[in-house]
Each structure stands twice: as structure tokens, then as C-alpha cells.
Short mmCIF file of C-alpha atoms and ligand atoms in Angstrom, two decimals:
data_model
loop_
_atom_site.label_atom_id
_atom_site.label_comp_id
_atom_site.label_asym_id
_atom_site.label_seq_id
_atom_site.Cartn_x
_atom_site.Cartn_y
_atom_site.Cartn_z
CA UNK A 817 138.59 78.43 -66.02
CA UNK A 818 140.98 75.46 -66.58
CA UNK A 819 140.40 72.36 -64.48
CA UNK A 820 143.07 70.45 -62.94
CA UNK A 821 143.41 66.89 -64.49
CA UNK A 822 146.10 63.88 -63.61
CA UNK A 823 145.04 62.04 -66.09
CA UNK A 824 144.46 64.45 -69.87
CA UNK A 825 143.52 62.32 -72.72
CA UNK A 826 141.48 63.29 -75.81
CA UNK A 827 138.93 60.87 -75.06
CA UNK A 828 138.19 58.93 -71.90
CA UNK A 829 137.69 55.17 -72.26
CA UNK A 830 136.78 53.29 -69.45
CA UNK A 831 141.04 52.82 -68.73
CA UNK A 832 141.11 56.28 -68.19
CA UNK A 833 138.40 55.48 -65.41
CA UNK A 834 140.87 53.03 -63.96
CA UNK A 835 143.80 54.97 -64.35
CA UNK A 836 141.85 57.99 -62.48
CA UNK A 837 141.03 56.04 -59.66
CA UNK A 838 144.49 54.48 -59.87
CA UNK A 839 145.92 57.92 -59.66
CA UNK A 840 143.49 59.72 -57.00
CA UNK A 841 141.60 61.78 -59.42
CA UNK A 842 138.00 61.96 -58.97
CA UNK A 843 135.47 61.55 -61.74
CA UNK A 844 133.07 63.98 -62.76
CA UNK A 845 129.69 62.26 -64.10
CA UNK A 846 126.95 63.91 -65.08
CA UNK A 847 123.08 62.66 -66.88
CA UNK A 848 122.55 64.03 -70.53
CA UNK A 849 119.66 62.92 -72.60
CA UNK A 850 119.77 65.64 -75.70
CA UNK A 851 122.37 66.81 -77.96
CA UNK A 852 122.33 70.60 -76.83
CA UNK A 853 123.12 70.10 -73.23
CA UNK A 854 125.57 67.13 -73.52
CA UNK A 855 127.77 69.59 -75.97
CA UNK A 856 127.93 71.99 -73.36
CA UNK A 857 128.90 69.63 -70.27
CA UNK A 858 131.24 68.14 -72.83
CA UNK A 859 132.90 71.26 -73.12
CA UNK A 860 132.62 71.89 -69.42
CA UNK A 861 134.85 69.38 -68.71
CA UNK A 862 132.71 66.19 -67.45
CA UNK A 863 134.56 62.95 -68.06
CA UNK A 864 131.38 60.87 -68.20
CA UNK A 865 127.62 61.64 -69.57
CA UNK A 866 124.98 59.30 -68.10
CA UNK A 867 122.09 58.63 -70.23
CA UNK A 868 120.20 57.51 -67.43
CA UNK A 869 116.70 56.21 -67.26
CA UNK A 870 116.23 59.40 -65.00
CA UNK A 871 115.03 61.09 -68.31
CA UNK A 872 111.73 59.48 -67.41
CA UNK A 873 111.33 61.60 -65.23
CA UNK A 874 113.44 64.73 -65.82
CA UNK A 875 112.22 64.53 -69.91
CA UNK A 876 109.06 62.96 -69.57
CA UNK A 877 107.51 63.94 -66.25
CA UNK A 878 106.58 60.40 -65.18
CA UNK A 879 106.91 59.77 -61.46
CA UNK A 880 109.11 56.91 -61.47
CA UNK A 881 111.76 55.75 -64.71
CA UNK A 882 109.66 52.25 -64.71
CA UNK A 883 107.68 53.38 -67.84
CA UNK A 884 110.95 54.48 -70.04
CA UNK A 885 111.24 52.02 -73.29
CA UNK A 886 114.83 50.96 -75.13
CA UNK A 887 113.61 52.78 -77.80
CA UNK A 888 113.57 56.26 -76.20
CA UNK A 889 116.75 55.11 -74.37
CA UNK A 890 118.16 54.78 -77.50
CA UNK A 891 116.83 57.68 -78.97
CA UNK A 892 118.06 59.66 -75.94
CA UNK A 893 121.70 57.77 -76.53
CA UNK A 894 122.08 58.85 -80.08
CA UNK A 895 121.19 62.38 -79.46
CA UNK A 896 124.31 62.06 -76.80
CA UNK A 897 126.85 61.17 -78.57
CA UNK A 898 126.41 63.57 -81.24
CA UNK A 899 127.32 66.44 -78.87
CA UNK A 900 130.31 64.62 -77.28
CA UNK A 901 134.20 64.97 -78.43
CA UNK A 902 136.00 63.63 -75.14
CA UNK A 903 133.24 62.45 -72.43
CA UNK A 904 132.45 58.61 -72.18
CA UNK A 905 128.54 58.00 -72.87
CA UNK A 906 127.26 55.30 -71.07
CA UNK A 907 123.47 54.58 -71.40
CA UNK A 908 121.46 52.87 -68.44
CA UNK A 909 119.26 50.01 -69.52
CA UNK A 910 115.80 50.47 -68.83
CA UNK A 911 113.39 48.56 -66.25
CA UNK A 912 112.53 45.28 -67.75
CA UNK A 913 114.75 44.51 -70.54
CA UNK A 914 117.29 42.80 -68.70
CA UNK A 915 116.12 41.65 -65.33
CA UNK A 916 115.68 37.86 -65.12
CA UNK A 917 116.57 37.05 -69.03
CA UNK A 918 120.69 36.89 -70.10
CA UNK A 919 119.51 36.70 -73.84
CA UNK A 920 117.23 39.67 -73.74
CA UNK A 921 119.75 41.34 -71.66
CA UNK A 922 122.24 40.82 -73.92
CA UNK A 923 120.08 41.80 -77.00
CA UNK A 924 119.02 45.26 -75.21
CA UNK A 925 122.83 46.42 -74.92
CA UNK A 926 123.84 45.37 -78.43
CA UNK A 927 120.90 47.26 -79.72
CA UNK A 928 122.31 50.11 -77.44
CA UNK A 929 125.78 49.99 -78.46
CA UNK A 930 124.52 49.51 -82.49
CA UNK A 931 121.87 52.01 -82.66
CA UNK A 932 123.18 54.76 -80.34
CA UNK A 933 126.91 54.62 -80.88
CA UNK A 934 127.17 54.78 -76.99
CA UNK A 935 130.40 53.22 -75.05
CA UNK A 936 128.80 51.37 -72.33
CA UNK A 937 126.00 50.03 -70.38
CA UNK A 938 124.76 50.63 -66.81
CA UNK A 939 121.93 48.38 -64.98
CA UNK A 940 120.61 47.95 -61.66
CA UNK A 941 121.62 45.01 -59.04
CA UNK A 942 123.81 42.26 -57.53
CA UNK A 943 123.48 38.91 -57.51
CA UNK A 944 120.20 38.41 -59.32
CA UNK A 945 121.75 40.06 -62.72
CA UNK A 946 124.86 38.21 -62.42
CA UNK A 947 123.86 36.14 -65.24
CA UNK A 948 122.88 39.51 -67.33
CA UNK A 949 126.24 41.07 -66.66
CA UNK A 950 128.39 37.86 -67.52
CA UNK A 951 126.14 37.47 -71.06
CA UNK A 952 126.52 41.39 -71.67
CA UNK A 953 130.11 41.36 -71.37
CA UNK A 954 130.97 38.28 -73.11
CA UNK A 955 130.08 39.86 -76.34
CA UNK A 956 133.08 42.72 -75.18
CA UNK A 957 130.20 45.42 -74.02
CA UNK A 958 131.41 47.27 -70.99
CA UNK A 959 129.02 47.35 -67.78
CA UNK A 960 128.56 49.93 -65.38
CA UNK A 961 126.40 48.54 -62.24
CA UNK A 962 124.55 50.15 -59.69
CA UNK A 963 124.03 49.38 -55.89
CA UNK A 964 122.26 50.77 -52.92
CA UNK A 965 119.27 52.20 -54.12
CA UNK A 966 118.36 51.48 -56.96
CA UNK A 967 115.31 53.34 -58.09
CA UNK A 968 114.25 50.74 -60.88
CA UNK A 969 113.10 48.91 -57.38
CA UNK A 970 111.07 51.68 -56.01
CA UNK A 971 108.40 49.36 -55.57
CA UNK A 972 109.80 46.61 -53.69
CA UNK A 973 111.67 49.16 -51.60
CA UNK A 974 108.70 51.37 -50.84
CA UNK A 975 110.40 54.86 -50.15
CA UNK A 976 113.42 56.86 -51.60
CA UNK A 977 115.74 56.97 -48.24
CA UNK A 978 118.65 56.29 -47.64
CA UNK A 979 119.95 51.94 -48.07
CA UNK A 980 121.89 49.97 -45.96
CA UNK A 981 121.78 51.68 -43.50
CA UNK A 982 121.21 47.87 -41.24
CA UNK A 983 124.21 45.46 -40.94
CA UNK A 984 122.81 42.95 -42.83
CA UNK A 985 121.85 45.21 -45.96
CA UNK A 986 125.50 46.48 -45.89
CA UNK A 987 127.17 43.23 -45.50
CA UNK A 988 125.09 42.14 -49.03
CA UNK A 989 125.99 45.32 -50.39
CA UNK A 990 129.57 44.97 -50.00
CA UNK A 991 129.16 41.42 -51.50
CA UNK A 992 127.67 42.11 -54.48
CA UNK A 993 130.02 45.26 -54.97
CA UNK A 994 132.75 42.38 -54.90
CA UNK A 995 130.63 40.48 -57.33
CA UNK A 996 130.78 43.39 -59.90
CA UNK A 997 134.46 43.89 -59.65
CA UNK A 998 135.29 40.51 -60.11
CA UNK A 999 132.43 39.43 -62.97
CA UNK A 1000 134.56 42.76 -65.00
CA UNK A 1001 132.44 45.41 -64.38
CA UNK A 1002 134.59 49.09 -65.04
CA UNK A 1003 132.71 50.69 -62.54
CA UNK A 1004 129.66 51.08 -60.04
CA UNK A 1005 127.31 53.66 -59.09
CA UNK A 1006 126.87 53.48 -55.12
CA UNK A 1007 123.39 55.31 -54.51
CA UNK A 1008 122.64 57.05 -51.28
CA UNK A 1009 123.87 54.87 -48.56
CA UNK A 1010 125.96 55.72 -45.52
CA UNK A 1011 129.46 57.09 -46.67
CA UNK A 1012 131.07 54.39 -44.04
CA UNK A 1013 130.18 51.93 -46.32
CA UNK A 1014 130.79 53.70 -49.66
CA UNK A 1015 134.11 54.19 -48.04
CA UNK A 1016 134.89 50.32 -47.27
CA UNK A 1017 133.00 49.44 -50.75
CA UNK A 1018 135.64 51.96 -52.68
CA UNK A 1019 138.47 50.56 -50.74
CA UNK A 1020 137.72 47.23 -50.90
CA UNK A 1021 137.11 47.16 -55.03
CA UNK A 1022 139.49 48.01 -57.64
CA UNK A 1023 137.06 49.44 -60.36
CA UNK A 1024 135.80 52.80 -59.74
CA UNK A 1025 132.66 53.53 -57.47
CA UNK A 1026 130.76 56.88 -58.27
CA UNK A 1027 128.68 58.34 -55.60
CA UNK A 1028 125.25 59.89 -55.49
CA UNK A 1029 124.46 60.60 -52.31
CA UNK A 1030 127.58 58.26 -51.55
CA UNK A 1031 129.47 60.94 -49.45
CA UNK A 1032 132.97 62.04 -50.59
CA UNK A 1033 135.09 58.41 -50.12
CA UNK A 1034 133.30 57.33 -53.68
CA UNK A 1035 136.00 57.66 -56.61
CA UNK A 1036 134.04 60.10 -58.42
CA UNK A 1037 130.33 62.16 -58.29
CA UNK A 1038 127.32 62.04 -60.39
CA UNK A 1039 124.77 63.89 -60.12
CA UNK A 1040 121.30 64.56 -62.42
CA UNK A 1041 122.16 67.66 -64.36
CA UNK A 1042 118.59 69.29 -64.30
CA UNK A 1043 119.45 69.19 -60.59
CA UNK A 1044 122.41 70.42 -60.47
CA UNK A 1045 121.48 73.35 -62.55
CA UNK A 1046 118.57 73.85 -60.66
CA UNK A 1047 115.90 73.15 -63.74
CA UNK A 1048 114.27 71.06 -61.59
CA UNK A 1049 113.02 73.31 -58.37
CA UNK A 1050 111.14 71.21 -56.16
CA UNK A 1051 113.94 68.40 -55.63
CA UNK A 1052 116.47 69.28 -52.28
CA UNK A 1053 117.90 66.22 -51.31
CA UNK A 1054 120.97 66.65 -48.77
CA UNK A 1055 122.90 65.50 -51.79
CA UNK A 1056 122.12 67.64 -54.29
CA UNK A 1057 124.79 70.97 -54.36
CA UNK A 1058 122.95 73.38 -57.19
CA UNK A 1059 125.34 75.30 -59.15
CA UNK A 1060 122.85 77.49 -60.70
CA UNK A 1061 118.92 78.62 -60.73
CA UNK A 1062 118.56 78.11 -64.57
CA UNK A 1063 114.40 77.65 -63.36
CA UNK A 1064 114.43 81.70 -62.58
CA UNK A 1065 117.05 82.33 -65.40
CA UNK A 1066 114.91 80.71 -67.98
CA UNK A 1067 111.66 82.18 -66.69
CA UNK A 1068 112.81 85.22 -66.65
CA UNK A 1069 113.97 85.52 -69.97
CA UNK A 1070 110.94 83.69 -71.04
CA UNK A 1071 108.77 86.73 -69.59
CA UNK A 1072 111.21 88.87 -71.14
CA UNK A 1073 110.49 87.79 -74.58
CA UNK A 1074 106.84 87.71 -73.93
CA UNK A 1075 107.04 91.43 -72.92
CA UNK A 1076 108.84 92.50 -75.83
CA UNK A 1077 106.51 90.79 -78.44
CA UNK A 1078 103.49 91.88 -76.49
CA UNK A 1079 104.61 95.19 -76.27
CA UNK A 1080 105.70 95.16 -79.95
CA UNK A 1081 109.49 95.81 -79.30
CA UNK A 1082 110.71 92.55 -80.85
CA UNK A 1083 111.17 92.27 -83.57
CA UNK A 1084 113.21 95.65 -84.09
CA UNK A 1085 114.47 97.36 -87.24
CA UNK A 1086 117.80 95.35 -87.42
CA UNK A 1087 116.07 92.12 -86.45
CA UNK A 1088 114.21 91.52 -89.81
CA UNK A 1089 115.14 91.38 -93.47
O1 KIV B 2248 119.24 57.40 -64.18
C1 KIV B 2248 120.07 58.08 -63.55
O2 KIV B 2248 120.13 59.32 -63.66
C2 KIV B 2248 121.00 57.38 -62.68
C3 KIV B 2248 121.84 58.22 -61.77
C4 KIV B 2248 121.04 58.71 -60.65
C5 KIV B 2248 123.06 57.52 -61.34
O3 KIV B 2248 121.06 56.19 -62.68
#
């Protein structure tokens, strides 16, 4: 299947992002954290690959993405762009290496953008990593932010539900989105708040907002790919649209293949030298 695009370039920079929202098309934006996967979403079609701290919990099986390091970021990153011909790869700086500190900010994404070959850097917050993002893209890195809820602040927030939903949490939000567009971020992430307000935040900014549980105003989607492959099965936000069960796919084949060696059928004659 062929997919409709305004804007068809060989590789999308974050000017392409521009020009799409400058032009009406949405962006497609997807997490990848291994080589295999982001060839095939490549392929598929998705303009950006997020390698989001997410893999904490989608790779690792921790319960929050507090514990991921910049190494396994990295490590993540590199694996990434080696299965990418046309996608943007932006990599999400983990909990505590730029919160607070411009220099160690700033040292965190160059290692990033050195180490991984990546295009870009997302992190969490407004005002309070204004200094971060200013640092960071002085040395010409590109920054992604990310409002609403912002999951690297699970603790101080207490639950996953939806933010902003009060006046005064939506006035600051649409504030600090300002903040990001002017300071010269390319983009935002807008994370599950009302889509009233993602609407007046994407209408309001010029840079590209990208919705996850955002609602449908947001200039483009992402969503976590386990999820929206259904890998991971216990996980049904209102959100979340799965385009596949690849959990009962890949079992299934799984107790295929354990059939077939128990019961001696594989290998078979033209399956060995
Ligand atoms: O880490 C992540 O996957 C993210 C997305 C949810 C936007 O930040």
C-alpha cells in the first residue's frame, strides 16, 4: 500500500517537520529502540523514530523509565540509526542528566549526537529546563520538548491521568509551549491532556506539536510501537489504537516451533546439510 505524502523527500530533517505542519500533513512518529524493528517501521513509512526512555520499560521491564542510563540510551540510539534510510531519529534524554545542570545537559546530547549518530534530542519540561534547552541548542543540536505529562515526573505527579485538565495547569502549559517555540525548539510532544488545549497549543505555536493522547488537533501522532502492535497486552489506554496482536502471533508460532522440535518434525530432510 502506498501512503499519501505532501511533502516526499529522501530523508526528513526537522524542515520537513516544519514544512509538514506548514502544509497540513500530519506526522507519523513512532518509539524504536533496536535495529530490527526500526528497519521495518522505516520501511513502513514513519517519518520519525523515537528512541524514547520508554525502553525502560518496554525493553527492560522496569516500572517507571527513571532507572534508564545515557549509556543504554545511547546504545539503544546507535542500534536505530543503523536500520533507518529516510526516518528522523531523535533520542529522549534520560531522567537526570539534564534537569537542573546546562553543562551536563549539554554534555549528555553531544555524547548522544557523537556516539549514536542520532538527529536530535527530546527532554521533559518548561520553564525549569529553559536553561538546558538554550545550552543544548547553542552548540546547533536540535530539541524536541515535551509537555503535559511527562512521565520522567511520575513521582511528583503521583498518577498517570490525564494533565491540565484545571485552568491554571493549562494556562502554564500553554506558556511554556510558547517558551519552546520561541527558545527554537522544532517540535513538542503534548502528552495526554484535553484535546481543547492541544488544539489552542498547536494553533497558537509554529513548530510542530505531536500528540499522545493529545486528541486529533496535534500536528502529528506518536505512539509506543510495542503498543501499537499489541506486544505489550496488558496496556489499554483510551489512546492507544492497536494495529495488530503480535502477543498471540508470536506465541503462537513460538508453541508452534516447540511442537515441531518436541515432536521431532523440525528439523526435516531439506532443513539440514
Ligand atoms: O519515551 C517515550 O516513548 C516517549 C513517548 C511516549 C512520547 O517519550
Amino acid at each position: 500500500m502506498s501512503v499519501h505524502k505532501v511533502i516526499d523527500v529522501k530523508r526528513v530533517t526537522t524542515h520537513t517537520l516544519q514544512a509538514m505542519k506548514e502544509a497540513g500533513e500530519k506526522i507519523a512518529m513512532l518509539t524504536a529502540y533496536d535495529y530490527s524493528m526500526a528497519r521495518i517501521l522505516d520501511a513502513g513509512g514513519a517519518d520519525v523514530l523515537l528512541v524514547g526512555d520508554s525502553a525502560s520499560n518496554v525493553m527492560a521491564g522496569h516500572e517507571t523509565t527513571l532507572p534508564i542510563t545515557l549509556d543504554q540510551m545511547i546504545y539503544h540510539a546507535a542500534s536505530v540509526v543503523r536500520g533507518v534510510q529516510r526516518a528522523l531519529v531523535i533520542v529522549d534524554l534520560p531522567f537526570g542528566t539534564y534537569q537542573g545542570d546546562s553543562k551536563m545537559a549539554l554534555k549528555s546530547s553531544i555524547r548522544i549526537m557523537k556516539e549514536s549518530g542520532a538527529h536530535a534530542v527530546k527532554l521533559e519540561g518548561g520553564q525549569e529546563v529553559a536553561d538546558s534547552i538554550r545550552r543544548i541548542l547553542s552548540a546547533g543540536i536540535p530539541v524536541m520538548g515535551h509537555l503535559g505529562l511527562t512521565p520522567q515526573s511520575i513521582y511528583k505527579f503521583g498518577t498517570y491521568t490525564v494533565r491540565a485538565k484545571q485552568e491554571a495547569e493549562a494556562r502554564r502549559l500553554l506558556k511554556d509551549s510558547k517558551m519552546l517555540d520561541e527558545l527554537g525548539c522544532f517540535g513538542m510532544v503534548l502528552e495526554k491532556i484535553p484535546a481543547e488545549l492541544a488544539r489552542r497549543v498547536s494553533e497558537s505555536v509554529d513548530i510542530p506539536t505531536i500528540g499522545i493522547g493529545g486528541g486529533a488537533y496535534c500536528d502529528g501522532q506518536v505512539l509506543v510501537t510495542q503498543d501499537m502492535l499489541g506486544i505489550t497486552k496488558d496496556f489499554h489506554p483510551r489512546f492507544l489504537r492497536r494495529y495488530a496482536e503480535l502477543f498471540d502471533v508470536i506465541r503462537s508460532a513460538t508453541e508452534s516451533y516447540v511442537t515441531d522440535v518436541k515432536a521431532g518434525d523440525f528439523p526435516n530432510d531439506k532443513e539440514q546439510y
